[in-house]
Amino acid sequence: MAAKEPLVITAKDEMRKWSRKMRSQGKSIGLVPTMGYLHQGHLSLIQEAHKHSHLIVVSIYVNPGQFSPSEDLSTYPSDLHGDMLKLKSVPGGVDVVFCPKNLYDYNNDSDEKQKNKNGNENLGAGDGDGNGVVSCVEEKGSGHETWVRVERLEKGLCGKSRPVFFRGVATIVTKLFHVVEPDVAVFGKKDYQQWRIIQRMVRDLDFAIEIVGSEITRDSDGLALSSRNVHLSPEERQKALSISRSLSKAKAAAKEGQVKCRELKDSAILTITQAGGRIDYAEIVDQENLKSVEEIKGPVVFCIAAWFGKVRLIDNMEIDI
């Protein structure tokens, strides 16, 4: 059987027109948002989406709104040709690949761009994240000034060290929802906080979209799949296995009755630092509200972010006892 050739759409209006035509025919649409450089984890999200909808749209867009100017936007890996080949290989295929060039280009903000060029004169201390921190969108002076925030859930975990990240994620997902108009959207649980933030945003803003969380896909040695893994040296990749191993160890210990979170976290931090990693955070939080807990009494998730070399990796493991 020949591989399914997806329709490639780059324009917002064309994407919206396609979706409305399909829905008028009684077809449901599943959206899998990605930033490209696809791996097996992304393909597993597509397979999950097939369980919930008739048609599949995969978006490929590296979102500048979730990167600050000091982060790795310019070096984020990209391989659209390789991505298209991988999408053709997915059982059931993909119907549309939506890969817009710039979702923050409104074609009517030349005056705004001129004002912001060479210095961001419009950006005061109250802009960005509230502390003068801005995203790459604002730095380039696109004229975009409307942001979606899930105020409490975005504050901890990754939000501590990446203050514009979840504001950018919530905003771009909102834009994609308005353009694609899906019935279902699938997000990976590797980005656990992101998944919960999107769930809360959809609930609070009454989007008529089902949000599905898909389980983490790992290599055979346990490393969580990530597009950033390509930047790890062989030695760093081996050391990075300490993250998943420390999480598995903590889960096993909790099952055996070790429910004091401080001891579980200290053990994981020691394992990772001894392997050469630099901890960003290691937190055990409630699965729903992401609040830190001191003792495991119900469903929690152990979330870790750590640096190996110049690569920041995140991973997590749900613990239900």
CSV table of C-alpha atoms in Angstrom, one decimal:
chain,number,residue,atom,x,y,z
A,1,MET,CA,0.0,0.0,0.0
A,2,ALA,CA,1.4,3.4,-1.0
A,3,ALA,CA,2.3,5.9,1.7
A,4,LYS,CA,-0.3,8.6,2.2
A,5,GLU,CA,0.7,12.0,0.9
A,6,PRO,CA,-0.4,14.7,3.2
A,7,LEU,CA,-1.7,18.0,1.9
A,8,VAL,CA,0.7,20.8,2.9
A,9,ILE,CA,-0.9,24.1,3.9
A,10,THR,CA,1.0,27.2,4.9
A,11,ALA,CA,-1.7,29.9,4.9
A,12,LYS,CA,-4.1,30.4,7.9
A,13,ASP,CA,-7.1,31.1,5.7
A,14,GLU,CA,-6.6,28.0,3.6
A,15,MET,CA,-6.1,25.9,6.8
A,16,ARG,CA,-9.3,27.2,8.3
A,17,LYS,CA,-11.2,26.7,5.0
A,18,TRP,CA,-10.1,23.1,4.8
A,19,SER,CA,-11.1,22.3,8.4
A,20,ARG,CA,-14.6,23.9,8.0
A,21,LYS,CA,-15.1,21.9,4.7
A,22,MET,CA,-14.2,18.6,6.4
A,23,ARG,CA,-16.4,19.3,9.5
A,24,SER,CA,-19.3,20.2,7.2
A,25,GLN,CA,-19.0,16.6,5.9
A,26,GLY,CA,-19.3,15.2,9.4
A,27,LYS,CA,-15.5,14.5,9.8
A,28,SER,CA,-13.8,15.1,13.2
A,29,ILE,CA,-10.3,16.6,13.2
A,30,GLY,CA,-7.4,15.8,15.5
A,31,LEU,CA,-4.5,18.2,15.9
A,32,VAL,CA,-1.0,17.3,16.9
A,33,PRO,CA,1.0,20.5,17.4
A,34,THR,CA,4.8,20.1,17.0
A,35,MET,CA,7.9,22.2,16.4
A,36,GLY,CA,9.2,19.8,13.9
A,37,TYR,CA,12.4,17.6,13.9
A,38,LEU,CA,10.0,14.7,14.5
A,39,HIS,CA,10.9,11.5,16.4
A,40,GLN,CA,9.0,8.4,17.4
A,41,GLY,CA,7.4,10.3,20.3
A,42,HIS,CA,5.7,12.7,17.9
A,43,LEU,CA,4.6,9.8,15.7
A,44,SER,CA,3.1,8.1,18.8
A,45,LEU,CA,1.0,11.3,19.3
A,46,ILE,CA,-0.3,10.9,15.8
A,47,GLN,CA,-1.3,7.3,16.4
A,48,GLU,CA,-3.1,8.4,19.6
A,49,ALA,CA,-4.9,11.1,17.6
A,50,HIS,CA,-6.2,8.4,15.2
A,51,LYS,CA,-8.1,6.9,18.1
A,52,HIS,CA,-10.1,10.0,18.6
A,53,SER,CA,-10.8,11.6,15.2
A,54,HIS,CA,-11.4,10.9,11.5
A,55,LEU,CA,-8.7,13.2,10.1
A,56,ILE,CA,-5.3,14.3,11.4
A,57,VAL,CA,-3.6,17.7,11.1
A,58,VAL,CA,0.0,18.0,12.2
A,59,SER,CA,1.3,21.5,12.7
A,60,ILE,CA,5.0,22.2,12.3
A,61,TYR,CA,6.0,25.6,13.7
A,62,VAL,CA,8.9,26.7,15.8
A,63,ASN,CA,7.2,29.3,18.0
A,64,PRO,CA,9.4,32.3,18.8
A,65,GLY,CA,6.8,33.5,21.4
A,66,GLN,CA,8.0,30.8,23.8
A,67,PHE,CA,11.7,31.6,23.6
A,68,SER,CA,13.5,34.4,25.3
A,69,PRO,CA,16.3,36.0,23.3
A,70,SER,CA,18.9,34.2,25.4
A,71,GLU,CA,17.4,30.7,24.6
A,72,ASP,CA,18.0,28.3,21.8
A,73,LEU,CA,15.5,29.4,19.1
A,74,SER,CA,18.2,29.9,16.5
A,75,THR,CA,19.7,26.5,17.1
A,76,TYR,CA,16.5,24.5,17.4
A,77,PRO,CA,16.8,21.6,15.0
A,78,SER,CA,14.9,21.5,11.8
A,79,ASP,CA,14.4,18.9,9.0
A,80,LEU,CA,11.2,19.5,7.1
A,81,HIS,CA,12.0,16.9,4.4
A,82,GLY,CA,12.8,14.3,7.0
A,83,ASP,CA,9.7,15.2,8.9
A,84,MET,CA,7.5,14.7,5.8
A,85,LEU,CA,9.0,11.2,5.2
A,86,LYS,CA,8.3,10.2,8.8
A,87,LEU,CA,4.7,11.5,8.6
A,88,LYS,CA,4.1,9.3,5.5
A,89,SER,CA,5.3,6.3,7.4
A,90,VAL,CA,2.7,6.6,10.2
A,91,PRO,CA,-0.1,3.9,10.1
A,92,GLY,CA,-3.2,5.6,8.9
A,93,GLY,CA,-1.2,8.6,7.7
A,94,VAL,CA,-1.6,12.3,8.1
A,95,ASP,CA,-4.2,14.4,6.2
A,96,VAL,CA,-2.7,17.8,6.5
A,97,VAL,CA,0.7,19.3,7.5
A,98,PHE,CA,0.2,22.9,8.5
A,99,CYS,CA,3.5,24.7,8.4
A,100,PRO,CA,3.0,28.4,8.5
A,101,LYS,CA,5.9,30.7,8.0
A,102,ASN,CA,5.1,33.2,10.7
A,103,LEU,CA,2.0,33.3,12.8
A,104,TYR,CA,2.9,36.7,14.2
A,105,ASP,CA,3.1,38.5,10.9
A,106,TYR,CA,0.0,40.5,10.4
A,107,ASN,CA,1.0,42.5,7.3
A,108,ASN,CA,-0.2,45.8,8.9
A,109,ASP,CA,2.3,46.6,11.5
A,110,SER,CA,5.0,48.4,9.6
A,111,ASP,CA,4.8,51.5,11.9
A,112,GLU,CA,5.1,49.3,15.0
A,113,LYS,CA,8.1,47.5,13.6
A,114,GLN,CA,9.8,50.8,12.8
A,115,LYS,CA,9.2,51.9,16.4
A,116,ASN,CA,10.6,48.7,17.9
A,117,LYS,CA,13.5,48.3,15.6
A,118,ASN,CA,16.9,48.9,17.2
A,119,GLY,CA,15.9,49.1,20.8
A,120,ASN,CA,12.3,48.1,21.5
A,121,GLU,CA,11.3,51.6,22.5
A,122,ASN,CA,7.8,50.4,23.3
A,123,LEU,CA,8.9,47.8,25.8
A,124,GLY,CA,8.9,49.1,29.3
A,125,ALA,CA,9.5,47.4,32.7
A,126,GLY,CA,5.9,46.4,32.7
A,127,ASP,CA,6.0,44.5,29.4
A,128,GLY,CA,7.0,40.9,28.7
A,129,ASP,CA,6.6,38.7,31.8
A,130,GLY,CA,6.1,41.6,34.1
A,131,ASN,CA,9.8,41.7,35.0
A,132,GLY,CA,11.1,43.2,31.8
A,133,VAL,CA,11.8,39.7,30.3
A,134,VAL,CA,10.5,39.5,26.7
A,135,SER,CA,10.1,36.8,24.1
A,136,CYS,CA,11.8,36.7,20.6
A,137,VAL,CA,8.5,38.0,19.2
A,138,GLU,CA,8.6,41.2,21.2
A,139,GLU,CA,12.3,41.6,20.7
A,140,LYS,CA,11.8,41.6,16.9
A,141,GLY,CA,9.0,44.2,17.2
A,142,SER,CA,6.3,42.2,15.4
A,143,GLY,CA,3.5,44.3,16.9
A,144,HIS,CA,1.9,41.3,18.6
A,145,GLU,CA,0.7,42.3,22.1
A,146,THR,CA,-2.0,39.9,23.1
A,147,TRP,CA,-1.0,36.9,25.3
A,148,VAL,CA,-2.8,34.1,27.0
A,149,ARG,CA,-1.7,33.1,30.5
A,150,VAL,CA,-2.6,30.3,32.9
A,151,GLU,CA,-1.4,32.3,35.8
A,152,ARG,CA,-0.9,29.8,38.6
A,153,LEU,CA,0.0,26.6,36.8
A,154,GLU,CA,2.7,28.4,34.8
A,155,LYS,CA,4.6,29.7,37.8
A,156,GLY,CA,6.4,26.6,39.1
A,157,LEU,CA,8.6,23.9,37.5
A,158,CYS,CA,9.8,25.1,34.1
A,159,GLY,CA,8.1,28.5,34.6
A,160,LYS,CA,10.7,29.4,37.2
A,161,SER,CA,13.7,29.4,34.8
A,162,ARG,CA,11.7,30.1,31.6
A,163,PRO,CA,9.5,33.1,32.5
A,164,VAL,CA,8.0,33.7,29.0
A,165,PHE,CA,7.7,30.0,28.0
A,166,PHE,CA,4.2,29.1,29.0
A,167,ARG,CA,2.8,32.4,28.1
A,168,GLY,CA,4.1,31.8,24.6
A,169,VAL,CA,2.9,28.2,24.6
A,170,ALA,CA,-0.6,29.1,25.7
A,171,THR,CA,-0.8,31.9,23.1
A,172,ILE,CA,0.4,29.8,20.1
A,173,VAL,CA,-1.8,26.9,21.0
A,174,THR,CA,-4.8,29.3,21.2
A,175,LYS,CA,-3.8,30.6,17.7
A,176,LEU,CA,-3.5,27.1,16.3
A,177,PHE,CA,-6.9,26.2,17.8
A,178,HIS,CA,-8.5,29.2,16.2
A,179,VAL,CA,-6.9,28.5,12.8
A,180,VAL,CA,-7.2,24.6,12.6
A,181,GLU,CA,-10.5,24.4,14.6
A,182,PRO,CA,-9.9,20.8,15.8
A,183,ASP,CA,-12.2,18.6,17.8
A,184,VAL,CA,-9.3,16.9,19.6
A,185,ALA,CA,-5.7,17.9,20.3
A,186,VAL,CA,-3.0,15.5,21.5
A,187,PHE,CA,-0.1,16.6,23.7
A,188,GLY,CA,2.7,14.4,25.1
A,189,LYS,CA,3.0,13.9,28.8
A,190,LYS,CA,6.8,14.4,28.7
A,191,ASP,CA,5.9,18.1,28.8
A,192,TYR,CA,3.7,17.5,31.8
A,193,GLN,CA,3.2,21.0,32.9
A,194,GLN,CA,2.5,22.1,29.4
A,195,TRP,CA,-0.2,19.4,29.0
A,196,ARG,CA,-1.9,20.5,32.3
A,197,ILE,CA,-1.7,24.2,31.3
A,198,ILE,CA,-3.4,23.5,28.0
A,199,GLN,CA,-6.1,21.4,29.7
A,200,ARG,CA,-6.8,24.3,32.2
A,201,MET,CA,-6.8,26.9,29.4
A,202,VAL,CA,-9.3,24.9,27.4
A,203,ARG,CA,-11.5,24.5,30.5
A,204,ASP,CA,-11.3,28.1,31.6
A,205,LEU,CA,-11.9,29.6,28.1
A,206,ASP,CA,-14.6,27.1,27.0
A,207,PHE,CA,-12.8,25.7,24.0
A,208,ALA,CA,-14.9,22.9,22.5
A,209,ILE,CA,-11.8,20.8,22.2
A,210,GLU,CA,-10.9,17.5,23.9
A,211,ILE,CA,-7.3,17.5,25.2
A,212,VAL,CA,-5.6,14.1,25.2
A,213,GLY,CA,-2.4,13.4,27.1
A,214,SER,CA,-0.2,10.7,25.5
A,215,GLU,CA,2.3,8.7,27.5
A,216,ILE,CA,6.1,9.4,27.2
A,217,THR,CA,7.9,7.5,24.5
A,218,ARG,CA,11.4,6.4,25.6
A,219,ASP,CA,14.4,4.8,23.8
A,220,SER,CA,15.2,1.2,24.8
A,221,ASP,CA,17.6,2.5,27.5
A,222,GLY,CA,14.9,4.7,29.1
A,223,LEU,CA,15.9,8.1,27.8
A,224,ALA,CA,12.8,10.2,27.1
A,225,LEU,CA,12.6,11.1,23.4
A,226,SER,CA,13.2,14.8,22.7
A,227,SER,CA,14.2,16.8,19.6
A,228,ARG,CA,17.0,18.3,21.7
A,229,ASN,CA,18.6,14.9,22.3
A,230,VAL,CA,20.4,15.4,18.9
A,231,HIS,CA,22.6,18.0,20.6
A,232,LEU,CA,23.9,15.6,23.2
A,233,SER,CA,27.3,14.1,22.7
A,234,PRO,CA,27.5,10.3,23.1
A,235,GLU,CA,29.0,10.8,26.6
A,236,GLU,CA,26.4,13.3,27.6
A,237,ARG,CA,23.6,11.1,26.3
A,238,GLN,CA,24.9,8.2,28.5
A,239,LYS,CA,25.1,10.5,31.5
A,240,ALA,CA,21.6,11.8,30.8
A,241,LEU,CA,20.2,8.3,31.5
A,242,SER,CA,20.6,9.2,35.2
A,243,ILE,CA,17.3,11.2,34.9
A,244,SER,CA,15.0,8.3,34.0
A,245,ARG,CA,16.9,6.0,36.3
A,246,SER,CA,16.5,8.3,39.2
A,247,LEU,CA,12.8,8.7,38.5
A,248,SER,CA,12.3,4.9,38.2
A,249,LYS,CA,14.2,4.4,41.5
A,250,ALA,CA,12.0,7.0,43.2
A,251,LYS,CA,8.8,5.4,41.9
A,252,ALA,CA,9.9,2.0,43.1
A,253,ALA,CA,10.8,3.4,46.5
A,254,ALA,CA,7.4,5.1,46.8
A,255,LYS,CA,5.7,1.8,46.0
A,256,GLU,CA,7.7,0.3,48.9
A,257,GLY,CA,6.5,2.9,51.3
A,258,GLN,CA,9.0,5.7,51.0
A,259,VAL,CA,6.6,8.6,50.8
A,260,LYS,CA,8.7,11.5,52.2
A,261,CYS,CA,9.4,13.7,49.2
A,262,ARG,CA,12.5,15.4,50.5
A,263,GLU,CA,14.3,12.0,50.7
A,264,LEU,CA,13.1,11.0,47.2
A,265,LYS,CA,14.2,14.3,45.7
A,266,ASP,CA,17.6,14.3,47.4
A,267,SER,CA,18.3,10.8,46.1
A,268,ALA,CA,17.4,11.8,42.6
A,269,ILE,CA,19.4,15.0,42.7
A,270,LEU,CA,22.5,13.1,44.0
A,271,THR,CA,22.2,10.5,41.2
A,272,ILE,CA,22.0,13.1,38.5
A,273,THR,CA,24.7,15.4,39.8
A,274,GLN,CA,27.1,12.5,40.3
A,275,ALA,CA,26.5,11.6,36.7
A,276,GLY,CA,27.6,15.1,35.7
A,277,GLY,CA,24.2,16.8,35.4
A,278,ARG,CA,23.2,20.3,36.6
A,279,ILE,CA,19.8,20.4,38.2
A,280,ASP,CA,17.3,23.0,37.2
A,281,TYR,CA,14.6,21.5,39.4
A,282,ALA,CA,13.4,18.3,40.9
A,283,GLU,CA,9.9,18.5,42.3
A,284,ILE,CA,7.2,16.1,43.3
A,285,VAL,CA,3.8,17.7,42.7
A,286,ASP,CA,0.1,16.9,42.6
A,287,GLN,CA,-0.9,15.6,39.2
A,288,GLU,CA,-3.8,18.0,38.8
A,289,ASN,CA,-2.8,21.3,40.4
A,290,LEU,CA,1.0,20.9,40.2
A,291,LYS,CA,1.4,22.1,43.8
A,292,SER,CA,4.5,20.7,45.6
A,293,VAL,CA,3.8,18.0,48.2
A,294,GLU,CA,5.9,17.0,51.2
A,295,GLU,CA,4.5,13.5,51.5
A,296,ILE,CA,2.9,11.3,48.9
A,297,LYS,CA,-0.7,10.6,49.9
A,298,GLY,CA,-2.3,10.5,46.4
A,299,PRO,CA,-1.5,10.7,42.7
A,300,VAL,CA,1.7,12.8,42.1
A,301,VAL,CA,4.2,13.3,39.4
A,302,PHE,CA,8.0,13.6,39.9
A,303,CYS,CA,9.3,16.2,37.5
A,304,ILE,CA,12.9,16.8,36.7
A,305,ALA,CA,14.8,19.3,34.5
A,306,ALA,CA,18.6,19.1,34.2
A,307,TRP,CA,21.4,20.3,32.0
A,308,PHE,CA,23.9,18.0,30.4
A,309,GLY,CA,26.5,20.1,28.7
A,310,LYS,CA,24.5,22.8,26.9
A,311,VAL,CA,21.3,20.7,26.6
A,312,ARG,CA,18.4,21.1,29.0
A,313,LEU,CA,16.3,18.0,29.3
A,314,ILE,CA,13.0,17.4,31.1
A,315,ASP,CA,11.4,14.2,32.2
A,316,ASN,CA,8.8,13.0,34.6
A,317,MET,CA,7.1,10.0,36.1
A,318,GLU,CA,3.6,9.6,37.5
A,319,ILE,CA,3.4,7.9,40.9
A,320,ASP,CA,0.2,6.4,42.0
A,321,ILE,CA,0.2,4.6,45.3
